[in-house]
Amino acid sequence: MARSTLYQQVARELRRAIYSGDLGPGDQLPTEADLMQTHGVSRNTVRLALGELVNEGLVSRTPRRGTIVRDRRPLLMYPQRELAPQPAHSPREAFGYAVSQEGRKPSQVIEVAIVEPPENIATRLELSDGDLTVVRRRLRFVDGQPYNTNDSYFPHAIVADSEIVNPADIVRGANLVLEELGHPQVRVVDDISARMPTPEESRRLELEPGTPVMEYVRVGYDDADVPVRVAVSVLPADKHLIRYELERH
Amino acid sequence: MARSTLYQQVARELRRAIYSGDLGPGDQLPTEADLMQTHGVSRNTVRLALGELVNEGLVSRTPRRGTIVRDRRPLLMYPQRELAPQPAHSPREAFGYAVSQEGRKPSQVIEVAIVEPPENIATRLELSDGDLTVVRRRLRFVDGQPYNTNDSYFPHAIVADSEIVNPADIVRGANLVLEELGHPQVRVVDDISARMPTPEESRRLELEPGTPVMEYVRVGYDDADVPVRVAVSVLPADKHLIRYELERH
């Protein structure tokens, strides 16, 4: 009990320094030896305190520089802009747009598969048992670093004969292909939630401990109100901010 | 190393059972003794495995019922509805609306203070050094359980003589008061992000370990494009889902 109180005191003081800005992003925390001396505590107590801050996502441990304050500046995404008329050759996705705006380089790895969809996807696409989907799974990078994933599901019956089944980038965007197939998306519903990542997501996105993810799901409906696309993005919370601008009618 | 592999195997099997739905919300996990026998591992290994699932927010430990799968059904919030014309007497806030729709009972505790705003609030309200704000801090409950917090900041110069400075509920809504003061909010910018909670938030909202929060910040601008309100909501991720519906113009 006494030990628990001690390490929490050390954690609290470090936390305050971070929230107040005394320790900014990229700053090194005092060494374990320094913290032991300043607080008159054991190495174990110091490590428990630092472990707590790691779990809260406030600091990370590096092999060379010791424990440093994490950078919380996020990539600003505007999901509305995908719906607006866009100039030719501009990136058609919130992610590509946001990255380009910052002068950084977006890239992606695409896998395409024909699958029986998970139940939550089948429900959103209003599919019957046995109906197949084409899924385009993308792992997306900024300046070569993994940043987020986007899995887009399309009803196989609609896109079977289109380039959506090819495992290559669609320069003009999958939404334009859907439009050419007679299914323009005139309405979308965006659901945003957050959770801790699965171990698979942590590995794929190289997440540090204590990093939650936002799950952003967009369902697109055509002019007959048929759902024609479900896009699931997994956005590490330390790297993304989602923004909507609304006007009163 | 061997030990780490063992407990991760146990965790993986339990995780699969949860994701597949074999173990649903509220279901009890097998006891520690059962898990020890099934997997042929020590009590320590079982506890490490369960600890991992707690940190991922998948299960919680209860004094009476052992380890149970957490309920992930969230409260569905529609931030757009605050901007739409509303019938008289209907709740004016996304939270109150969402709770009432589910036939549950919203309540809140309100504190009002006149404060120098934190830097991020001052920036969003475009205030000068020394300018004061009125903050209305609300802790909100569903059926008596703490659910989320909402802190709304207003420039003191605008609201000083209004009922916004009174520590009581404003039945017709603070936005209508702002409108009567000559500052109708015609445009809002919503920022959504996620992070681990602060210890203070964990305490106030009675959060379980491994529960991230969404931070939802709305800035309202009047017809002269002056920011007149910043509302910061802290939404425990296991209890909230944010939804936007957009149409293509």
mmCIF file of N, CA and C in Angstrom, chain B residues 106-193:
data_model
loop_
_atom_site.group_PDB
_atom_site.id
_atom_site.type_symbol
_atom_site.label_atom_id
_atom_site.label_comp_id
_atom_site.label_asym_id
_atom_site.label_seq_id
_atom_site.Cartn_x
_atom_site.Cartn_y
_atom_site.Cartn_z
ATOM 1 N N PRO B 106 -31.988 11.014 -18.453
ATOM 2 C CA PRO B 106 -30.779 11.838 -18.322
ATOM 3 C C PRO B 106 -30.882 12.757 -17.101
ATOM 4 N N SER B 107 -29.753 13.002 -16.450
ATOM 5 C CA SER B 107 -29.704 14.020 -15.393
ATOM 6 C C SER B 107 -28.305 14.607 -15.395
ATOM 7 N N GLN B 108 -28.103 15.705 -14.666
ATOM 8 C CA GLN B 108 -26.780 16.310 -14.670
ATOM 9 C C GLN B 108 -26.535 17.139 -13.422
ATOM 10 N N VAL B 109 -25.245 17.313 -13.133
ATOM 11 C CA VAL B 109 -24.818 18.201 -12.061
ATOM 12 C C VAL B 109 -24.070 19.346 -12.732
ATOM 13 N N ILE B 110 -24.467 20.581 -12.419
ATOM 14 C CA ILE B 110 -23.867 21.748 -13.079
ATOM 15 C C ILE B 110 -23.088 22.590 -12.090
ATOM 16 N N GLU B 111 -21.869 22.978 -12.477
ATOM 17 C CA GLU B 111 -21.097 23.977 -11.727
ATOM 18 C C GLU B 111 -20.783 25.107 -12.686
ATOM 19 N N VAL B 112 -20.907 26.331 -12.215
ATOM 20 C CA VAL B 112 -20.581 27.475 -13.067
ATOM 21 C C VAL B 112 -19.475 28.273 -12.411
ATOM 22 N N ALA B 113 -18.495 28.699 -13.214
ATOM 23 C CA ALA B 113 -17.399 29.490 -12.659
ATOM 24 C C ALA B 113 -16.950 30.524 -13.684
ATOM 25 N N ILE B 114 -16.374 31.599 -13.172
ATOM 26 C CA ILE B 114 -15.751 32.594 -14.050
ATOM 27 C C ILE B 114 -14.249 32.377 -13.951
ATOM 28 N N VAL B 115 -13.628 32.023 -15.057
ATOM 29 C CA VAL B 115 -12.221 31.609 -15.011
ATOM 30 C C VAL B 115 -11.411 32.192 -16.164
ATOM 31 N N GLU B 116 -10.105 32.311 -15.930
ATOM 32 C CA GLU B 116 -9.181 32.476 -17.060
ATOM 33 C C GLU B 116 -9.151 31.151 -17.782
ATOM 34 N N PRO B 117 -9.449 31.129 -19.069
ATOM 35 C CA PRO B 117 -9.573 29.846 -19.761
ATOM 36 C C PRO B 117 -8.207 29.185 -19.985
ATOM 37 N N PRO B 118 -8.177 27.847 -20.071
ATOM 38 C CA PRO B 118 -6.946 27.168 -20.504
ATOM 39 C C PRO B 118 -6.551 27.684 -21.899
ATOM 40 N N GLU B 119 -5.280 27.520 -22.216
ATOM 41 C CA GLU B 119 -4.763 28.113 -23.454
ATOM 42 C C GLU B 119 -5.506 27.628 -24.702
ATOM 43 N N ASN B 120 -5.809 26.312 -24.759
ATOM 44 C CA ASN B 120 -6.462 25.798 -25.969
ATOM 45 C C ASN B 120 -7.870 26.370 -26.141
ATOM 46 N N ILE B 121 -8.523 26.694 -25.029
ATOM 47 C CA ILE B 121 -9.861 27.312 -25.100
ATOM 48 C C ILE B 121 -9.736 28.782 -25.516
ATOM 49 N N ALA B 122 -8.794 29.496 -24.908
ATOM 50 C CA ALA B 122 -8.581 30.910 -25.248
ATOM 51 C C ALA B 122 -8.280 31.066 -26.738
ATOM 52 N N THR B 123 -7.472 30.147 -27.266
ATOM 53 C CA THR B 123 -7.132 30.196 -28.686
ATOM 54 C C THR B 123 -8.369 30.006 -29.551
ATOM 55 N N ARG B 124 -9.181 29.021 -29.198
ATOM 56 C CA ARG B 124 -10.368 28.744 -30.011
ATOM 57 C C ARG B 124 -11.382 29.884 -29.926
ATOM 58 N N LEU B 125 -11.452 30.562 -28.766
ATOM 59 C CA LEU B 125 -12.381 31.695 -28.620
ATOM 60 C C LEU B 125 -11.754 32.999 -29.092
ATOM 61 N N GLU B 126 -10.509 32.932 -29.593
ATOM 62 C CA GLU B 126 -9.799 34.112 -30.094
ATOM 63 C C GLU B 126 -9.766 35.228 -29.051
ATOM 64 N N LEU B 127 -9.498 34.865 -27.794
ATOM 65 C CA LEU B 127 -9.462 35.838 -26.702
ATOM 66 C C LEU B 127 -8.058 36.410 -26.523
ATOM 67 N N SER B 128 -7.973 37.572 -25.898
ATOM 68 C CA SER B 128 -6.681 38.176 -25.570
ATOM 69 C C SER B 128 -6.278 37.764 -24.156
ATOM 70 N N ASP B 129 -5.005 37.970 -23.834
ATOM 71 C CA ASP B 129 -4.518 37.666 -22.481
ATOM 72 C C ASP B 129 -5.368 38.404 -21.451
ATOM 73 N N GLY B 130 -5.771 37.701 -20.417
ATOM 74 C CA GLY B 130 -6.534 38.333 -19.350
ATOM 75 C C GLY B 130 -8.036 38.314 -19.559
ATOM 76 N N ASP B 131 -8.505 38.057 -20.794
ATOM 77 C CA ASP B 131 -9.951 37.945 -21.021
ATOM 78 C C ASP B 131 -10.496 36.746 -20.239
ATOM 79 N N LEU B 132 -11.651 36.945 -19.617
ATOM 80 C CA LEU B 132 -12.238 35.876 -18.806
ATOM 81 C C LEU B 132 -13.313 35.112 -19.579
ATOM 82 N N THR B 133 -13.588 33.907 -19.107
ATOM 83 C CA THR B 133 -14.692 33.123 -19.659
ATOM 84 C C THR B 133 -15.612 32.667 -18.528
ATOM 85 N N VAL B 134 -16.867 32.430 -18.899
ATOM 86 C CA VAL B 134 -17.772 31.725 -18.002
ATOM 87 C C VAL B 134 -17.770 30.272 -18.449
ATOM 88 N N VAL B 135 -17.507 29.365 -17.505
ATOM 89 C CA VAL B 135 -17.535 27.952 -17.865
ATOM 90 C C VAL B 135 -18.668 27.268 -17.110
ATOM 91 N N ARG B 136 -19.474 26.522 -17.849
ATOM 92 C CA ARG B 136 -20.521 25.688 -17.262
ATOM 93 C C ARG B 136 -20.044 24.247 -17.367
ATOM 94 N N ARG B 137 -19.729 23.652 -16.207
ATOM 95 C CA ARG B 137 -19.193 22.283 -16.189
ATOM 96 C C ARG B 137 -20.299 21.335 -15.800
ATOM 97 N N ARG B 138 -20.539 20.374 -16.659
ATOM 98 C CA ARG B 138 -21.609 19.418 -16.372
ATOM 99 C C ARG B 138 -21.099 17.997 -16.323
ATOM 100 N N LEU B 139 -21.494 17.297 -15.271
ATOM 101 C CA LEU B 139 -21.289 15.853 -15.193
ATOM 102 C C LEU B 139 -22.654 15.247 -15.470
ATOM 103 N N ARG B 140 -22.738 14.398 -16.492
ATOM 104 C CA ARG B 140 -24.043 13.916 -16.932
ATOM 105 C C ARG B 140 -24.240 12.428 -16.650
ATOM 106 N N PHE B 141 -25.459 12.114 -16.279
ATOM 107 C CA PHE B 141 -25.796 10.763 -15.825
ATOM 108 C C PHE B 141 -26.884 10.155 -16.702
ATOM 109 N N VAL B 142 -26.854 8.820 -16.827
ATOM 110 C CA VAL B 142 -27.958 8.067 -17.421
ATOM 111 C C VAL B 142 -28.444 7.104 -16.351
ATOM 112 N N ASP B 143 -29.738 7.218 -16.035
ATOM 113 C CA ASP B 143 -30.299 6.364 -14.980
ATOM 114 C C ASP B 143 -29.412 6.383 -13.736
ATOM 115 N N GLY B 144 -28.883 7.557 -13.410
ATOM 116 C CA GLY B 144 -28.108 7.721 -12.191
ATOM 117 C C GLY B 144 -26.638 7.338 -12.285
ATOM 118 N N GLN B 145 -26.203 6.773 -13.418
ATOM 119 C CA GLN B 145 -24.791 6.404 -13.586
ATOM 120 C C GLN B 145 -24.034 7.500 -14.314
ATOM 121 N N PRO B 146 -22.810 7.855 -13.836
ATOM 122 C CA PRO B 146 -22.053 8.889 -14.555
ATOM 123 C C PRO B 146 -21.724 8.415 -15.970
ATOM 124 N N TYR B 147 -21.949 9.282 -16.953
ATOM 125 C CA TYR B 147 -21.799 8.861 -18.345
ATOM 126 C C TYR B 147 -20.757 9.667 -19.090
ATOM 127 N N ASN B 148 -20.811 10.983 -18.957
ATOM 128 C CA ASN B 148 -19.819 11.811 -19.633
ATOM 129 C C ASN B 148 -19.789 13.206 -19.006
ATOM 130 N N THR B 149 -18.834 14.018 -19.457
ATOM 131 C CA THR B 149 -18.771 15.397 -18.980
ATOM 132 C C THR B 149 -18.856 16.338 -20.172
ATOM 133 N N ASN B 150 -19.382 17.532 -19.927
ATOM 134 C CA ASN B 150 -19.452 18.571 -20.951
ATOM 135 C C ASN B 150 -19.126 19.899 -20.282
ATOM 136 N N ASP B 151 -18.030 20.515 -20.715
ATOM 137 C CA ASP B 151 -17.640 21.833 -20.203
ATOM 138 C C ASP B 151 -17.820 22.852 -21.323
ATOM 139 N N SER B 152 -18.709 23.824 -21.111
ATOM 140 C CA SER B 152 -18.944 24.843 -22.140
ATOM 141 C C SER B 152 -18.384 26.186 -21.684
ATOM 142 N N TYR B 153 -17.539 26.772 -22.526
ATOM 143 C CA TYR B 153 -16.914 28.069 -22.235
ATOM 144 C C TYR B 153 -17.541 29.153 -23.103
ATOM 145 N N PHE B 154 -17.852 30.296 -22.443
ATOM 146 C CA PHE B 154 -18.412 31.443 -23.148
ATOM 147 C C PHE B 154 -17.565 32.679 -22.823
ATOM 148 N N PRO B 155 -17.364 33.597 -23.787
ATOM 149 C CA PRO B 155 -16.636 34.827 -23.450
ATOM 150 C C PRO B 155 -17.424 35.598 -22.380
ATOM 151 N N HIS B 156 -16.754 35.953 -21.277
ATOM 152 C CA HIS B 156 -17.422 36.649 -20.180
ATOM 153 C C HIS B 156 -18.038 37.958 -20.657
ATOM 154 N N ALA B 157 -17.359 38.648 -21.545
ATOM 155 C CA ALA B 157 -17.832 39.949 -22.038
ATOM 156 C C ALA B 157 -19.211 39.834 -22.688
ATOM 157 N N ILE B 158 -19.514 38.677 -23.263
ATOM 158 C CA ILE B 158 -20.785 38.508 -23.965
ATOM 159 C C ILE B 158 -21.910 38.053 -23.031
ATOM 160 N N VAL B 159 -21.594 37.160 -22.093
ATOM 161 C CA VAL B 159 -22.667 36.524 -21.314
ATOM 162 C C VAL B 159 -22.781 37.000 -19.864
ATOM 163 N N ALA B 160 -21.937 37.993 -19.465
ATOM 164 C CA ALA B 160 -21.837 38.409 -18.054
ATOM 165 C C ALA B 160 -23.189 38.674 -17.400
ATOM 166 N N ASP B 161 -24.119 39.309 -18.137
ATOM 167 C CA ASP B 161 -25.377 39.712 -17.509
ATOM 168 C C ASP B 161 -26.530 38.755 -17.805
ATOM 169 N N SER B 162 -26.216 37.561 -18.285
ATOM 170 C CA SER B 162 -27.288 36.631 -18.671
ATOM 171 C C SER B 162 -27.397 35.482 -17.671
ATOM 172 N N GLU B 163 -28.413 34.659 -17.868
ATOM 173 C CA GLU B 163 -28.595 33.520 -16.960
ATOM 174 C C GLU B 163 -27.536 32.438 -17.163
ATOM 175 N N ILE B 164 -26.680 32.615 -18.163
ATOM 176 C CA ILE B 164 -25.610 31.629 -18.374
ATOM 177 C C ILE B 164 -24.663 31.580 -17.177
ATOM 178 N N VAL B 165 -24.573 32.688 -16.413
ATOM 179 C CA VAL B 165 -23.694 32.674 -15.237
ATOM 180 C C VAL B 165 -24.359 32.051 -14.007
ATOM 181 N N ASN B 166 -25.647 31.685 -14.112
ATOM 182 C CA ASN B 166 -26.318 31.048 -12.970
ATOM 183 C C ASN B 166 -26.082 29.544 -12.977
ATOM 184 N N PRO B 167 -25.756 28.974 -11.801
ATOM 185 C CA PRO B 167 -25.495 27.534 -11.750
ATOM 186 C C PRO B 167 -26.775 26.704 -11.722
ATOM 187 N N ALA B 168 -27.593 26.861 -12.760
ATOM 188 C CA ALA B 168 -28.834 26.086 -12.838
ATOM 189 C C ALA B 168 -29.032 25.687 -14.287
ATOM 190 N N ASP B 169 -29.857 24.677 -14.497
ATOM 191 C CA ASP B 169 -30.146 24.244 -15.849
ATOM 192 C C ASP B 169 -30.855 25.363 -16.607
ATOM 193 N N ILE B 170 -30.507 25.547 -17.877
ATOM 194 C CA ILE B 170 -31.213 26.508 -18.721
ATOM 195 C C ILE B 170 -32.122 25.698 -19.627
ATOM 196 N N VAL B 171 -33.420 25.686 -19.264
ATOM 197 C CA VAL B 171 -34.324 24.751 -19.923
ATOM 198 C C VAL B 171 -34.358 24.965 -21.437
ATOM 199 N N ARG B 172 -34.358 26.235 -21.874
ATOM 200 C CA ARG B 172 -34.442 26.450 -23.322
ATOM 201 C C ARG B 172 -33.079 26.359 -24.005
ATOM 202 N N GLY B 173 -32.026 26.109 -23.232
ATOM 203 C CA GLY B 173 -30.710 25.882 -23.818
ATOM 204 C C GLY B 173 -29.868 27.140 -23.859
ATOM 205 N N ALA B 174 -28.560 26.985 -23.599
ATOM 206 C CA ALA B 174 -27.649 28.136 -23.613
ATOM 207 C C ALA B 174 -27.556 28.747 -25.006
ATOM 208 N N ASN B 175 -27.734 27.914 -26.038
ATOM 209 C CA ASN B 175 -27.628 28.450 -27.396
ATOM 210 C C ASN B 175 -28.717 29.471 -27.698
ATOM 211 N N LEU B 176 -29.909 29.232 -27.155
ATOM 212 C CA LEU B 176 -31.010 30.176 -27.370
ATOM 213 C C LEU B 176 -30.737 31.478 -26.612
ATOM 214 N N VAL B 177 -30.114 31.366 -25.427
ATOM 215 C CA VAL B 177 -29.743 32.568 -24.683
ATOM 216 C C VAL B 177 -28.730 33.382 -25.484
ATOM 217 N N LEU B 178 -27.738 32.712 -26.060
ATOM 218 C CA LEU B 178 -26.756 33.414 -26.894
ATOM 219 C C LEU B 178 -27.449 34.124 -28.057
ATOM 220 N N GLU B 179 -28.440 33.464 -28.627
ATOM 221 C CA GLU B 179 -29.168 34.051 -29.751
ATOM 222 C C GLU B 179 -29.896 35.323 -29.305
ATOM 223 N N GLU B 180 -30.528 35.257 -28.114
ATOM 224 C CA GLU B 180 -31.229 36.437 -27.588
ATOM 225 C C GLU B 180 -30.253 37.571 -27.297
ATOM 226 N N LEU B 181 -29.002 37.212 -26.985
ATOM 227 C CA LEU B 181 -27.977 38.235 -26.724
ATOM 228 C C LEU B 181 -27.392 38.795 -28.026
ATOM 229 N N GLY B 182 -27.929 38.343 -29.167
ATOM 230 C CA GLY B 182 -27.461 38.860 -30.455
ATOM 231 C C GLY B 182 -26.352 38.052 -31.080
ATOM 232 N N HIS B 183 -26.140 36.823 -30.566
ATOM 233 C CA HIS B 183 -25.062 35.981 -31.106
ATOM 234 C C HIS B 183 -25.561 34.586 -31.504
ATOM 235 N N PRO B 184 -26.428 34.526 -32.531
ATOM 236 C CA PRO B 184 -26.885 33.206 -32.991
ATOM 237 C C PRO B 184 -25.715 32.426 -33.583
ATOM 238 N N GLN B 185 -25.612 31.154 -33.213
ATOM 239 C CA GLN B 185 -24.543 30.340 -33.802
ATOM 240 C C GLN B 185 -25.017 29.805 -35.156
ATOM 241 N N VAL B 186 -24.396 30.290 -36.213
ATOM 242 C CA VAL B 186 -24.830 29.883 -37.552
ATOM 243 C C VAL B 186 -23.904 28.820 -38.148
ATOM 244 N N ARG B 187 -22.749 28.604 -37.512
ATOM 245 C CA ARG B 187 -21.789 27.640 -38.024
ATOM 246 C C ARG B 187 -21.061 27.023 -36.840
ATOM 247 N N VAL B 188 -20.786 25.724 -36.897
ATOM 248 C CA VAL B 188 -19.993 25.073 -35.846
ATOM 249 C C VAL B 188 -18.895 24.235 -36.486
ATOM 250 N N VAL B 189 -17.806 24.092 -35.757
ATOM 251 C CA VAL B 189 -16.718 23.193 -36.166
ATOM 252 C C VAL B 189 -16.571 22.145 -35.069
ATOM 253 N N ASP B 190 -16.696 20.871 -35.449
ATOM 254 C CA ASP B 190 -16.612 19.759 -34.497
ATOM 255 C C ASP B 190 -15.285 19.027 -34.685
ATOM 256 N N ASP B 191 -14.506 18.902 -33.615
ATOM 257 C CA ASP B 191 -13.261 18.125 -33.651
ATOM 258 C C ASP B 191 -13.425 16.895 -32.776
ATOM 259 N N ILE B 192 -13.105 15.741 -33.336
ATOM 260 C CA ILE B 192 -13.235 14.488 -32.588
ATOM 261 C C ILE B 192 -11.890 13.781 -32.539
ATOM 262 N N SER B 193 -11.473 13.452 -31.330
ATOM 263 C CA SER B 193 -10.228 12.709 -31.161
ATOM 264 C C SER B 193 -10.435 11.705 -30.035
#
